[in-house]
Phi, psi and omega in degrees: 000138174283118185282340188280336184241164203206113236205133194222135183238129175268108175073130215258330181305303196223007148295344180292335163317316175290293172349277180332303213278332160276344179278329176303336186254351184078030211252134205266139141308096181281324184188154193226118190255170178166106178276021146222139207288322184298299199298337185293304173231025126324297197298311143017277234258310170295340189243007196031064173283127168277153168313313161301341164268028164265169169214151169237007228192094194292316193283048168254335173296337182299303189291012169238106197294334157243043181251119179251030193211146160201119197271087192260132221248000192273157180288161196310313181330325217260328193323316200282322173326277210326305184291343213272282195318309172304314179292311152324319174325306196120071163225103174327135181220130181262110159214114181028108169302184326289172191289314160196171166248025158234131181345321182285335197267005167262352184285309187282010176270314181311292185324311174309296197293312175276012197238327203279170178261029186218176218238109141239156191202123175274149192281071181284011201335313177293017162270347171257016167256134212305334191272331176281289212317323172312311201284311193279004162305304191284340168294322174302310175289342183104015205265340169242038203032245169259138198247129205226348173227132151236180155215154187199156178222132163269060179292082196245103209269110170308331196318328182234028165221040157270092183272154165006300169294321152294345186240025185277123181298355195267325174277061170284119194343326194273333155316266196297332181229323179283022174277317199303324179281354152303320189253342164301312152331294190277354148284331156309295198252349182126182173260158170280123206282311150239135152258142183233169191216160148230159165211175199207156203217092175208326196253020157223088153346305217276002179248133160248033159255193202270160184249354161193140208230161173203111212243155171230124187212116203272115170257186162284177190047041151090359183294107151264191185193165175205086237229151180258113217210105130233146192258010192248314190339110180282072165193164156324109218300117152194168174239092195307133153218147153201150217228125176256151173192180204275029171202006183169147186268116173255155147247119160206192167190206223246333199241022200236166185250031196217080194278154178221123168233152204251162153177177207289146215262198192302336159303329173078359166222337172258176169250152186291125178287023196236129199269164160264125189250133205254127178274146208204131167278152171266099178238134169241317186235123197232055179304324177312310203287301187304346174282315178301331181305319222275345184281327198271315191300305188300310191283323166272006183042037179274166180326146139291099191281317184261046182291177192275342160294304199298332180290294195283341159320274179331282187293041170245288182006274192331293183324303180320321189282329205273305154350267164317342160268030190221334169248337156095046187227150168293160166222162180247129184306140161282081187255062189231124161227000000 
């Protein structure tokens, strides 16, 4: 067991995950949050959560004096209280994308982060699914050579998990989930230098911002891109990416057990038609592996890879793209906080 860390996780809908991913590591649960009370102890009761280490009541964590890590699992709205608060505690913080969704509360969250004597990291989790992670080996290594197109999509059908918070004018579909594919883009390739967007409105009534958006986005060394956002989609949940370069082709995405890569045959100019299809687990929120970064950040005092400027970096994107489908103009992301 890490005897050193001691660890409270705030909201239980996609904290249980995390839950799993520290009892796998031996990681003791200092507290388990929930502002509803029934889901507090199922999960409780499913993970051998003691009754005293439930909360219905996030700041009673503040007042536990030897939980030094707290992970926040909450909707976006709540992230800049939360972070503000831990951190001033002294309590290392792990928290969700997106980091948050208006400039002021990402400015003050950065401001929380660089002032505090403790570690935050934003929860970027595709950077830890094995299949992308596979794709930025091979981008890295050279295997498709210089790389001149990507794409990625957030294909999420909302309809029956729009709660409240999620139907937030602020929480605009390319916000709350297509930053993942935002944010996957820009650790394969860089930030993006410009964006131009459409967005269309047909499949959620119950939202008024657009419900599937398609972005054009120009990085540097000549990299274009392109990302798909719909929260409406009459399909299965995944995130499509393929990454082109001048010597090879990646296909992949979050749900599939399978990367496919195509490159050039003996010739050295056409391609082999036969793809090498690469085995890859299927993990899409591979929270255990992002826990283990943030234990190597905390325990070695190494750099923050995933800071809370690097979380706002990602939601400037976003911003630009929402922007830009709303004035029907290009705009260049703002990353100056």
């Amino acid at each position: 067991m890490k005897t050193n860390f001691k660890v409270g996780i705030i909201g239980l809908v996609m904290g249980r995950r995390h839950i799993e991913g520290l009892k796998e590591r031996g990681i003791e649960i200092a507290a388990i949050c929930d502002i509803d009370a029934d889901r507090l102890k199922a999960e409780g009761d499913n993970y051998g959560i003691p009754e005293d280490r439930r909360y219905t009541d996030w700041k009673d964590l503040l007042k536990i004096d030897d939980m030094n890590c707290v992970i926040i699992v909450t909707p976006d709205q709540t992230h800049r209280e939360m972070s503000e608060a831990f951190l001033s505690a002294g309590k290392h913080v792990l928290c969700e994308k997106p980091l948050a969704l208006t400039r002021e509360d990402l400015t003050a969250i950065i401001k929380a982060a660089e002032g505090a004597n403790t570690k935050f990291m934003v929860g970027q989790v595709c950077r830890f699914c094995p299949a992308f992670k596979k794709a930025k080996e091979l981008i890295t290594n050279g295997t498709i050579g210089d790389v001149y197109f990507v794409e990625s999509e957030y294909a999420h059908d909302y309809a029956k998990i729009l709660h409240a918070w999620r139907a937030d004018p602020l929480r605009h579909g390319v916000v709350g989930g297509g930053c993942h594919a935002v944010d996957l883009l820009r650790w394969l390739v860089g930030d993006p230098e410009e964006v131009f967007a459409y967005g269309s409105h047909k499949l959620l009534p119950q939202v008024t911002y657009d419900d599937a958006t398609i972005s054009v986005l120009k990085f540097g060394d000549g990299i274009i891109g392109k990302v798909f956002v719909s929260t409406g989609c009459k399909r299965p949940y995944t995130m499509r990416t393929l990454i082109y370069g001048t010597k090879g082709t990646i296909i992949c995405d979050n749900k599939s057990a399978e990367l496919t890569l195509y490159t050039l045959g003996a010739d050295g100019i056409s391609v082999n038609p036969t793809p090498e299809m690469i085995p890859v687990e299927i993990k899409d929120h591979n929270v255990g592996e992002e826990f283990d970064v943030f234990m190597d950040h905390i325990e070695n005092n190494t750099p923050v890879v995933m800071t809370a400027y690097e979380g706002a970096k990602t939601i400037a994107t976003c911003f630009a793209i929402v922007e830009s489908a709303k004035t029907g103009k290009p705009v260049v992301p703002n990353y100056e906080f």
